Amino acid sequence: NAGNIKVEDILKSPKWPDEFPFKDADFRRQDESDDVVFYESPRLVTHIDDKAIAALTQFYADNIAPGSDILDICSSWISHFPKDFTETMGKRSGLGMNEFELSKNEQLTDYVVANLNKEPKFPYEDNSFDYVTCVVSVDYLNKPLQVFREVSRVLRPGGKFIISQSNRCFPTKAIQIWLQTNDLEHVFIIGSYFHYSGGFKPAEAIDISPRVSAFLGGADPMFIIQAEKK
């Protein structure tokens, strides 16, 4: 019964095909114009609601060890890190599309403007970071396996890639397969990126969605898909 499947169950014992199951067409977007044009106007807005942000920030607080060096990819003007990360963590680097947005991010120690859909390469040495984060943006990557291999390259041994995902997106820039699948299938797709990119231990999925009820009101869902570097 699909209604009883939990987010946590999706990646527990997946049956991966021998070959990556997605085709080039799955990664096309409705708007294939240069992403630089789409992102050149700064958007100093949040793309998930306050309750989902709070859940993500708490997850980071509980799961990222003090003194860690962190890379936030697909970064913007806010990284949703706990406020004390500016004092308790090492370097906090950002890779993103919009220089103005990145310049406003007070949680970063440094940043680089990069279009990973054109050039899926990171300007960092091997084994440079303890954690890599990506917030509600993996659905825009049209070369995900290359990006995941770069994440593995820049992570230190035992380092972790933490992806957070909700159910919102810019539909014209999301990949085709994303628009044709649901939240649980999205978890499977991200898990497949970890598997087929080859540099990670088996991924796990965690539902950290805020509680919703008639009394508490609604909230955006929030899922973590993460894996450790092999």
PDB file of N, CA and C in Angstrom, residues 44-138:
ATOM      1  N   LEU A  44      15.919  37.856  -2.832  1.00  0.00           N
ATOM      2  CA  LEU A  44      16.206  37.738  -1.401  1.00  0.00           C
ATOM      3  C   LEU A  44      14.950  37.252  -0.689  1.00  0.00           C
ATOM      4  N   VAL A  45      14.503  36.060  -1.087  1.00  0.00           N
ATOM      5  CA  VAL A  45      13.293  35.455  -0.520  1.00  0.00           C
ATOM      6  C   VAL A  45      13.645  34.035  -0.082  1.00  0.00           C
ATOM      7  N   THR A  46      12.813  33.484   0.801  1.00  0.00           N
ATOM      8  CA  THR A  46      12.999  32.090   1.179  1.00  0.00           C
ATOM      9  C   THR A  46      12.088  31.227   0.323  1.00  0.00           C
ATOM     10  N   HIS A  47      12.533  30.018   0.025  1.00  0.00           N
ATOM     11  CA  HIS A  47      11.800  29.146  -0.886  1.00  0.00           C
ATOM     12  C   HIS A  47      11.046  28.029  -0.156  1.00  0.00           C
ATOM     13  N   ILE A  48      11.154  28.031   1.172  1.00  0.00           N
ATOM     14  CA  ILE A  48      10.366  27.132   2.015  1.00  0.00           C
ATOM     15  C   ILE A  48       9.865  27.956   3.196  1.00  0.00           C
ATOM     16  N   ASP A  49       8.821  27.486   3.877  1.00  0.00           N
ATOM     17  CA  ASP A  49       8.235  28.306   4.934  1.00  0.00           C
ATOM     18  C   ASP A  49       9.064  28.241   6.221  1.00  0.00           C
ATOM     19  N   ASP A  50       8.696  29.102   7.180  1.00  0.00           N
ATOM     20  CA  ASP A  50       9.504  29.262   8.399  1.00  0.00           C
ATOM     21  C   ASP A  50       9.605  27.977   9.220  1.00  0.00           C
ATOM     22  N   LYS A  51       8.535  27.189   9.236  1.00  0.00           N
ATOM     23  CA  LYS A  51       8.574  25.951  10.022  1.00  0.00           C
ATOM     24  C   LYS A  51       9.528  24.934   9.406  1.00  0.00           C
ATOM     25  N   ALA A  52       9.521  24.836   8.087  1.00  0.00           N
ATOM     26  CA  ALA A  52      10.446  23.923   7.413  1.00  0.00           C
ATOM     27  C   ALA A  52      11.892  24.393   7.595  1.00  0.00           C
ATOM     28  N   ILE A  53      12.111  25.699   7.516  1.00  0.00           N
ATOM     29  CA  ILE A  53      13.450  26.251   7.744  1.00  0.00           C
ATOM     30  C   ILE A  53      13.927  25.923   9.148  1.00  0.00           C
ATOM     31  N   ALA A  54      13.049  26.099  10.141  1.00  0.00           N
ATOM     32  CA  ALA A  54      13.420  25.813  11.532  1.00  0.00           C
ATOM     33  C   ALA A  54      13.784  24.346  11.709  1.00  0.00           C
ATOM     34  N   ALA A  55      13.045  23.451  11.031  1.00  0.00           N
ATOM     35  CA  ALA A  55      13.340  22.019  11.130  1.00  0.00           C
ATOM     36  C   ALA A  55      14.711  21.706  10.533  1.00  0.00           C
ATOM     37  N   LEU A  56      15.026  22.337   9.402  1.00  0.00           N
ATOM     38  CA  LEU A  56      16.321  22.118   8.762  1.00  0.00           C
ATOM     39  C   LEU A  56      17.454  22.664   9.628  1.00  0.00           C
ATOM     40  N   THR A  57      17.271  23.865  10.155  1.00  0.00           N
ATOM     41  CA  THR A  57      18.296  24.477  11.005  1.00  0.00           C
ATOM     42  C   THR A  57      18.569  23.606  12.226  1.00  0.00           C
ATOM     43  N   GLN A  58      17.519  23.054  12.818  1.00  0.00           N
ATOM     44  CA  GLN A  58      17.692  22.169  13.969  1.00  0.00           C
ATOM     45  C   GLN A  58      18.428  20.890  13.584  1.00  0.00           C
ATOM     46  N   PHE A  59      18.123  20.368  12.396  1.00  0.00           N
ATOM     47  CA  PHE A  59      18.827  19.172  11.923  1.00  0.00           C
ATOM     48  C   PHE A  59      20.322  19.442  11.792  1.00  0.00           C
ATOM     49  N   TYR A  60      20.664  20.587  11.217  1.00  0.00           N
ATOM     50  CA  TYR A  60      22.078  20.956  11.108  1.00  0.00           C
ATOM     51  C   TYR A  60      22.716  21.040  12.496  1.00  0.00           C
ATOM     52  N   ALA A  61      22.018  21.678  13.439  1.00  0.00           N
ATOM     53  CA  ALA A  61      22.554  21.839  14.798  1.00  0.00           C
ATOM     54  C   ALA A  61      22.829  20.483  15.437  1.00  0.00           C
ATOM     55  N   ASP A  62      21.951  19.521  15.178  1.00  0.00           N
ATOM     56  CA  ASP A  62      22.060  18.205  15.812  1.00  0.00           C
ATOM     57  C   ASP A  62      23.053  17.282  15.113  1.00  0.00           C
ATOM     58  N   ASN A  63      23.394  17.574  13.852  1.00  0.00           N
ATOM     59  CA  ASN A  63      24.121  16.585  13.056  1.00  0.00           C
ATOM     60  C   ASN A  63      25.455  17.038  12.475  1.00  0.00           C
ATOM     61  N   ILE A  64      25.776  18.312  12.552  1.00  0.00           N
ATOM     62  CA  ILE A  64      27.059  18.783  12.037  1.00  0.00           C
ATOM     63  C   ILE A  64      27.978  19.065  13.208  1.00  0.00           C
ATOM     64  N   ALA A  65      29.104  18.366  13.231  1.00  0.00           N
ATOM     65  CA  ALA A  65      30.011  18.439  14.375  1.00  0.00           C
ATOM     66  C   ALA A  65      30.717  19.787  14.440  1.00  0.00           C
ATOM     67  N   PRO A  66      30.915  20.327  15.654  1.00  0.00           N
ATOM     68  CA  PRO A  66      31.641  21.602  15.799  1.00  0.00           C
ATOM     69  C   PRO A  66      33.022  21.528  15.159  1.00  0.00           C
ATOM     70  N   GLY A  67      33.449  22.661  14.609  1.00  0.00           N
ATOM     71  CA  GLY A  67      34.764  22.740  13.976  1.00  0.00           C
ATOM     72  C   GLY A  67      34.805  22.257  12.538  1.00  0.00           C
ATOM     73  N   SER A  68      33.646  21.869  11.987  1.00  0.00           N
ATOM     74  CA  SER A  68      33.605  21.325  10.632  1.00  0.00           C
ATOM     75  C   SER A  68      33.756  22.416   9.579  1.00  0.00           C
ATOM     76  N   ASP A  69      34.368  22.046   8.474  1.00  0.00           N
ATOM     77  CA  ASP A  69      34.398  22.895   7.279  1.00  0.00           C
ATOM     78  C   ASP A  69      33.232  22.473   6.391  1.00  0.00           C
ATOM     79  N   ILE A  70      32.439  23.449   5.948  1.00  0.00           N
ATOM     80  CA  ILE A  70      31.189  23.165   5.236  1.00  0.00           C
ATOM     81  C   ILE A  70      31.183  23.885   3.891  1.00  0.00           C
ATOM     82  N   LEU A  71      30.726  23.162   2.859  1.00  0.00           N
ATOM     83  CA  LEU A  71      30.478  23.764   1.548  1.00  0.00           C
ATOM     84  C   LEU A  71      28.983  23.714   1.285  1.00  0.00           C
ATOM     85  N   ASP A  72      28.373  24.863   1.008  1.00  0.00           N
ATOM     86  CA  ASP A  72      26.954  24.949   0.667  1.00  0.00           C
ATOM     87  C   ASP A  72      26.852  25.177  -0.843  1.00  0.00           C
ATOM     88  N   ILE A  73      26.376  24.156  -1.585  1.00  0.00           N
ATOM     89  CA  ILE A  73      26.258  24.317  -3.037  1.00  0.00           C
ATOM     90  C   ILE A  73      24.852  24.781  -3.399  1.00  0.00           C
ATOM     91  N   CYS A  74      24.721  25.386  -4.578  1.00  0.00           N
ATOM     92  CA  CYS A  74      23.460  26.021  -4.992  1.00  0.00           C
ATOM     93  C   CYS A  74      23.047  27.015  -3.912  1.00  0.00           C
ATOM     94  N   SER A  75      24.029  27.738  -3.408  1.00  0.00           N
ATOM     95  CA  SER A  75      23.828  28.619  -2.263  1.00  0.00           C
ATOM     96  C   SER A  75      23.232  29.949  -2.686  1.00  0.00           C
ATOM     97  N   SER A  76      22.773  30.702  -1.701  1.00  0.00           N
ATOM     98  CA  SER A  76      22.107  31.974  -1.971  1.00  0.00           C
ATOM     99  C   SER A  76      22.388  32.935  -0.824  1.00  0.00           C
ATOM    100  N   TRP A  77      21.413  33.764  -0.490  1.00  0.00           N
ATOM    101  CA  TRP A  77      21.643  34.801   0.527  1.00  0.00           C
ATOM    102  C   TRP A  77      21.477  34.276   1.952  1.00  0.00           C
ATOM    103  N   ILE A  78      21.006  33.036   2.093  1.00  0.00           N
ATOM    104  CA  ILE A  78      20.852  32.436   3.419  1.00  0.00           C
ATOM    105  C   ILE A  78      21.103  30.941   3.280  1.00  0.00           C
ATOM    106  N   SER A  79      21.817  30.370   4.254  1.00  0.00           N
ATOM    107  CA  SER A  79      22.157  28.945   4.177  1.00  0.00           C
ATOM    108  C   SER A  79      21.405  28.102   5.205  1.00  0.00           C
ATOM    109  N   HIS A  80      20.594  28.744   6.036  1.00  0.00           N
ATOM    110  CA  HIS A  80      19.773  28.052   7.045  1.00  0.00           C
ATOM    111  C   HIS A  80      20.603  27.342   8.106  1.00  0.00           C
ATOM    112  N   PHE A  81      21.891  27.738   8.243  1.00  0.00           N
ATOM    113  CA  PHE A  81      22.703  27.206   9.334  1.00  0.00           C
ATOM    114  C   PHE A  81      22.268  27.853  10.647  1.00  0.00           C
ATOM    115  N   PRO A  82      22.478  27.171  11.784  1.00  0.00           N
ATOM    116  CA  PRO A  82      22.265  27.833  13.072  1.00  0.00           C
ATOM    117  C   PRO A  82      23.141  29.080  13.191  1.00  0.00           C
ATOM    118  N   LYS A  83      22.633  30.077  13.890  1.00  0.00           N
ATOM    119  CA  LYS A  83      23.388  31.347  14.003  1.00  0.00           C
ATOM    120  C   LYS A  83      24.778  31.145  14.592  1.00  0.00           C
ATOM    121  N   ASP A  84      24.916  30.209  15.537  1.00  0.00           N
ATOM    122  CA  ASP A  84      26.212  30.055  16.196  1.00  0.00           C
ATOM    123  C   ASP A  84      27.253  29.348  15.332  1.00  0.00           C
ATOM    124  N   PHE A  85      26.873  28.890  14.134  1.00  0.00           N
ATOM    125  CA  PHE A  85      27.854  28.253  13.252  1.00  0.00           C
ATOM    126  C   PHE A  85      28.975  29.221  12.878  1.00  0.00           C
ATOM    127  N   THR A  86      28.687  30.536  12.899  1.00  0.00           N
ATOM    128  CA  THR A  86      29.742  31.510  12.570  1.00  0.00           C
ATOM    129  C   THR A  86      30.867  31.450  13.603  1.00  0.00           C
ATOM    130  N   GLU A  87      30.558  30.943  14.798  1.00  0.00           N
ATOM    131  CA  GLU A  87      31.583  30.845  15.851  1.00  0.00           C
ATOM    132  C   GLU A  87      32.045  29.419  16.086  1.00  0.00           C
ATOM    133  N   THR A  88      31.170  28.448  15.854  1.00  0.00           N
ATOM    134  CA  THR A  88      31.496  27.067  16.238  1.00  0.00           C
ATOM    135  C   THR A  88      32.066  26.234  15.098  1.00  0.00           C
ATOM    136  N   MET A  89      31.931  26.690  13.859  1.00  0.00           N
ATOM    137  CA  MET A  89      32.397  25.911  12.711  1.00  0.00           C
ATOM    138  C   MET A  89      33.668  26.492  12.108  1.00  0.00           C
ATOM    139  N   GLY A  90      34.281  25.717  11.219  1.00  0.00           N
ATOM    140  CA  GLY A  90      35.427  26.196  10.468  1.00  0.00           C
ATOM    141  C   GLY A  90      34.958  27.053   9.307  1.00  0.00           C
ATOM    142  N   LYS A  91      35.586  26.880   8.151  1.00  0.00           N
ATOM    143  CA  LYS A  91      35.184  27.679   6.984  1.00  0.00           C
ATOM    144  C   LYS A  91      33.804  27.223   6.508  1.00  0.00           C
ATOM    145  N   ARG A  92      33.058  28.174   5.960  1.00  0.00           N
ATOM    146  CA  ARG A  92      31.726  27.904   5.418  1.00  0.00           C
ATOM    147  C   ARG A  92      31.688  28.537   4.028  1.00  0.00           C
ATOM    148  N   SER A  93      31.978  27.720   3.024  1.00  0.00           N
ATOM    149  CA  SER A  93      32.098  28.204   1.656  1.00  0.00           C
ATOM    150  C   SER A  93      30.769  28.042   0.929  1.00  0.00           C
ATOM    151  N   GLY A  94      30.505  28.934  -0.025  1.00  0.00           N
ATOM    152  CA  GLY A  94      29.280  28.860  -0.813  1.00  0.00           C
ATOM    153  C   GLY A  94      29.571  28.838  -2.303  1.00  0.00           C
ATOM    154  N   LEU A  95      28.837  28.003  -3.030  1.00  0.00           N
ATOM    155  CA  LEU A  95      28.849  28.002  -4.498  1.00  0.00           C
ATOM    156  C   LEU A  95      27.438  28.336  -4.947  1.00  0.00           C
ATOM    157  N   GLY A  96      27.270  29.398  -5.724  1.00  0.00           N
ATOM    158  CA  GLY A  96      25.925  29.775  -6.146  1.00  0.00           C
ATOM    159  C   GLY A  96      25.937  30.543  -7.451  1.00  0.00           C
ATOM    160  N   MET A  97      24.743  30.929  -7.898  1.00  0.00           N
ATOM    161  CA  MET A  97      24.571  31.539  -9.216  1.00  0.00           C
ATOM    162  C   MET A  97      24.590  33.066  -9.194  1.00  0.00           C
ATOM    163  N   ASN A  98      24.264  33.669  -8.045  1.00  0.00           N
ATOM    164  CA  ASN A  98      24.049  35.114  -8.031  1.00  0.00           C
ATOM    165  C   ASN A  98      24.985  35.788  -7.036  1.00  0.00           C
ATOM    166  N   GLU A  99      25.879  36.603  -7.568  1.00  0.00           N
ATOM    167  CA  GLU A  99      26.898  37.228  -6.709  1.00  0.00           C
ATOM    168  C   GLU A  99      26.289  38.103  -5.625  1.00  0.00           C
ATOM    169  N   PHE A 100      25.254  38.879  -5.961  1.00  0.00           N
ATOM    170  CA  PHE A 100      24.659  39.775  -4.969  1.00  0.00           C
ATOM    171  C   PHE A 100      24.047  38.964  -3.829  1.00  0.00           C
ATOM    172  N   GLU A 101      23.302  37.903  -4.174  1.00  0.00           N
ATOM    173  CA  GLU A 101      22.710  37.061  -3.129  1.00  0.00           C
ATOM    174  C   GLU A 101      23.795  36.473  -2.229  1.00  0.00           C
ATOM    175  N   LEU A 102      24.849  35.932  -2.843  1.00  0.00           N
ATOM    176  CA  LEU A 102      25.926  35.325  -2.054  1.00  0.00           C
ATOM    177  C   LEU A 102      26.609  36.354  -1.158  1.00  0.00           C
ATOM    178  N   SER A 103      26.748  37.575  -1.653  1.00  0.00           N
ATOM    179  CA  SER A 103      27.409  38.627  -0.865  1.00  0.00           C
ATOM    180  C   SER A 103      26.614  39.001   0.366  1.00  0.00           C
ATOM    181  N   LYS A 104      25.306  38.716   0.347  1.00  0.00           N
ATOM    182  CA  LYS A 104      24.436  39.033   1.488  1.00  0.00           C
ATOM    183  C   LYS A 104      24.377  37.897   2.509  1.00  0.00           C
ATOM    184  N   ASN A 105      25.015  36.772   2.198  1.00  0.00           N
ATOM    185  CA  ASN A 105      24.941  35.607   3.078  1.00  0.00           C
ATOM    186  C   ASN A 105      25.966  35.746   4.203  1.00  0.00           C
ATOM    187  N   GLU A 106      25.488  36.114   5.380  1.00  0.00           N
ATOM    188  CA  GLU A 106      26.373  36.352   6.523  1.00  0.00           C
ATOM    189  C   GLU A 106      26.896  35.060   7.137  1.00  0.00           C
ATOM    190  N   GLN A 107      26.376  33.928   6.676  1.00  0.00           N
ATOM    191  CA  GLN A 107      26.808  32.651   7.250  1.00  0.00           C
ATOM    192  C   GLN A 107      28.004  32.059   6.510  1.00  0.00           C
ATOM    193  N   LEU A 108      28.394  32.677   5.398  1.00  0.00           N
ATOM    194  CA  LEU A 108      29.523  32.173   4.616  1.00  0.00           C
ATOM    195  C   LEU A 108      30.809  32.929   4.947  1.00  0.00           C
ATOM    196  N   THR A 109      31.929  32.209   4.939  1.00  0.00           N
ATOM    197  CA  THR A 109      33.232  32.869   5.068  1.00  0.00           C
ATOM    198  C   THR A 109      33.780  33.256   3.696  1.00  0.00           C
ATOM    199  N   ASP A 110      33.314  32.563   2.653  1.00  0.00           N
ATOM    200  CA  ASP A 110      33.780  32.849   1.289  1.00  0.00           C
ATOM    201  C   ASP A 110      32.777  32.255   0.317  1.00  0.00           C
ATOM    202  N   TYR A 111      32.812  32.746  -0.920  1.00  0.00           N
ATOM    203  CA  TYR A 111      31.885  32.209  -1.919  1.00  0.00           C
ATOM    204  C   TYR A 111      32.481  32.330  -3.310  1.00  0.00           C
ATOM    205  N   VAL A 112      31.959  31.493  -4.222  1.00  0.00           N
ATOM    206  CA  VAL A 112      32.346  31.516  -5.624  1.00  0.00           C
ATOM    207  C   VAL A 112      31.069  31.459  -6.453  1.00  0.00           C
ATOM    208  N   VAL A 113      30.972  32.306  -7.468  1.00  0.00           N
ATOM    209  CA  VAL A 113      29.840  32.245  -8.397  1.00  0.00           C
ATOM    210  C   VAL A 113      30.118  31.143  -9.411  1.00  0.00           C
ATOM    211  N   ALA A 114      29.181  30.204  -9.546  1.00  0.00           N
ATOM    212  CA  ALA A 114      29.409  29.059 -10.433  1.00  0.00           C
ATOM    213  C   ALA A 114      28.083  28.570 -11.003  1.00  0.00           C
ATOM    214  N   ASN A 115      28.111  28.207 -12.271  1.00  0.00           N
ATOM    215  CA  ASN A 115      26.947  27.627 -12.940  1.00  0.00           C
ATOM    216  C   ASN A 115      27.217  26.134 -13.129  1.00  0.00           C
ATOM    217  N   LEU A 116      26.733  25.323 -12.194  1.00  0.00           N
ATOM    218  CA  LEU A 116      27.043  23.893 -12.204  1.00  0.00           C
ATOM    219  C   LEU A 116      26.348  23.156 -13.343  1.00  0.00           C
ATOM    220  N   ASN A 117      25.324  23.764 -13.933  1.00  0.00           N
ATOM    221  CA  ASN A 117      24.676  23.119 -15.076  1.00  0.00           C
ATOM    222  C   ASN A 117      25.495  23.267 -16.356  1.00  0.00           C
ATOM    223  N   LYS A 118      26.390  24.240 -16.362  1.00  0.00           N
ATOM    224  CA  LYS A 118      27.279  24.403 -17.515  1.00  0.00           C
ATOM    225  C   LYS A 118      28.627  23.748 -17.262  1.00  0.00           C
ATOM    226  N   GLU A 119      29.136  23.921 -16.070  1.00  0.00           N
ATOM    227  CA  GLU A 119      30.467  23.423 -15.728  1.00  0.00           C
ATOM    228  C   GLU A 119      30.392  22.778 -14.340  1.00  0.00           C
ATOM    229  N   PRO A 120      30.081  21.481 -14.288  1.00  0.00           N
ATOM    230  CA  PRO A 120      29.916  20.819 -12.986  1.00  0.00           C
ATOM    231  C   PRO A 120      31.246  20.479 -12.326  1.00  0.00           C
ATOM    232  N   LYS A 121      32.043  21.532 -12.093  1.00  0.00           N
ATOM    233  CA  LYS A 121      33.343  21.381 -11.434  1.00  0.00           C
ATOM    234  C   LYS A 121      33.400  22.352 -10.264  1.00  0.00           C
ATOM    235  N   PHE A 122      33.990  21.919  -9.160  1.00  0.00           N
ATOM    236  CA  PHE A 122      34.126  22.771  -7.978  1.00  0.00           C
ATOM    237  C   PHE A 122      35.548  23.329  -7.914  1.00  0.00           C
ATOM    238  N   PRO A 123      35.702  24.607  -7.558  1.00  0.00           N
ATOM    239  CA  PRO A 123      37.037  25.212  -7.499  1.00  0.00           C
ATOM    240  C   PRO A 123      37.738  24.962  -6.154  1.00  0.00           C
ATOM    241  N   TYR A 124      37.726  23.711  -5.702  1.00  0.00           N
ATOM    242  CA  TYR A 124      38.308  23.373  -4.404  1.00  0.00           C
ATOM    243  C   TYR A 124      39.186  22.131  -4.549  1.00  0.00           C
ATOM    244  N   GLU A 125      40.153  22.032  -3.652  1.00  0.00           N
ATOM    245  CA  GLU A 125      41.049  20.875  -3.641  1.00  0.00           C
ATOM    246  C   GLU A 125      40.299  19.626  -3.167  1.00  0.00           C
ATOM    247  N   ASP A 126      40.868  18.466  -3.485  1.00  0.00           N
ATOM    248  CA  ASP A 126      40.342  17.213  -2.936  1.00  0.00           C
ATOM    249  C   ASP A 126      40.351  17.275  -1.403  1.00  0.00           C
ATOM    250  N   ASN A 127      39.402  16.588  -0.797  1.00  0.00           N
ATOM    251  CA  ASN A 127      39.394  16.423   0.674  1.00  0.00           C
ATOM    252  C   ASN A 127      39.443  17.760   1.423  1.00  0.00           C
ATOM    253  N   SER A 128      38.590  18.706   1.002  1.00  0.00           N
ATOM    254  CA  SER A 128      38.608  20.058   1.577  1.00  0.00           C
ATOM    255  C   SER A 128      37.534  20.302   2.628  1.00  0.00           C
ATOM    256  N   PHE A 129      36.475  19.478   2.646  1.00  0.00           N
ATOM    257  CA  PHE A 129      35.321  19.768   3.502  1.00  0.00           C
ATOM    258  C   PHE A 129      34.870  18.524   4.265  1.00  0.00           C
ATOM    259  N   ASP A 130      34.252  18.800   5.431  1.00  0.00           N
ATOM    260  CA  ASP A 130      33.671  17.726   6.241  1.00  0.00           C
ATOM    261  C   ASP A 130      32.206  17.480   5.881  1.00  0.00           C
ATOM    262  N   TYR A 131      31.528  18.527   5.445  1.00  0.00           N
ATOM    263  CA  TYR A 131      30.122  18.411   5.040  1.00  0.00           C
ATOM    264  C   TYR A 131      29.893  19.246   3.791  1.00  0.00           C
ATOM    265  N   VAL A 132      29.031  18.751   2.922  1.00  0.00           N
ATOM    266  CA  VAL A 132      28.501  19.547   1.816  1.00  0.00           C
ATOM    267  C   VAL A 132      26.984  19.562   1.983  1.00  0.00           C
ATOM    268  N   THR A 133      26.381  20.745   1.852  1.00  0.00           N
ATOM    269  CA  THR A 133      24.931  20.879   1.976  1.00  0.00           C
ATOM    270  C   THR A 133      24.346  21.396   0.661  1.00  0.00           C
ATOM    271  N   CYS A 134      23.081  21.042   0.421  1.00  0.00           N
ATOM    272  CA  CYS A 134      22.356  21.528  -0.760  1.00  0.00           C
ATOM    273  C   CYS A 134      20.887  21.623  -0.367  1.00  0.00           C
ATOM    274  N   VAL A 135      20.368  22.841  -0.353  1.00  0.00           N
ATOM    275  CA  VAL A 135      19.011  23.085   0.150  1.00  0.00           C
ATOM    276  C   VAL A 135      18.040  23.309  -1.013  1.00  0.00           C
ATOM    277  N   VAL A 136      17.029  22.477  -1.084  1.00  0.00           N
ATOM    278  CA  VAL A 136      15.924  22.548  -2.064  1.00  0.00           C
ATOM    279  C   VAL A 136      16.383  22.997  -3.457  1.00  0.00           C
ATOM    280  N   SER A 137      17.455  22.376  -3.943  1.00  0.00           N
ATOM    281  CA  SER A 137      18.004  22.789  -5.242  1.00  0.00           C
ATOM    282  C   SER A 137      18.459  21.640  -6.119  1.00  0.00           C
ATOM    283  N   VAL A 138      18.471  20.427  -5.594  1.00  0.00           N
ATOM    284  CA  VAL A 138      19.006  19.315  -6.388  1.00  0.00           C
ATOM    285  C   VAL A 138      18.151  19.080  -7.637  1.00  0.00           C
TER     286      VAL A 138
END
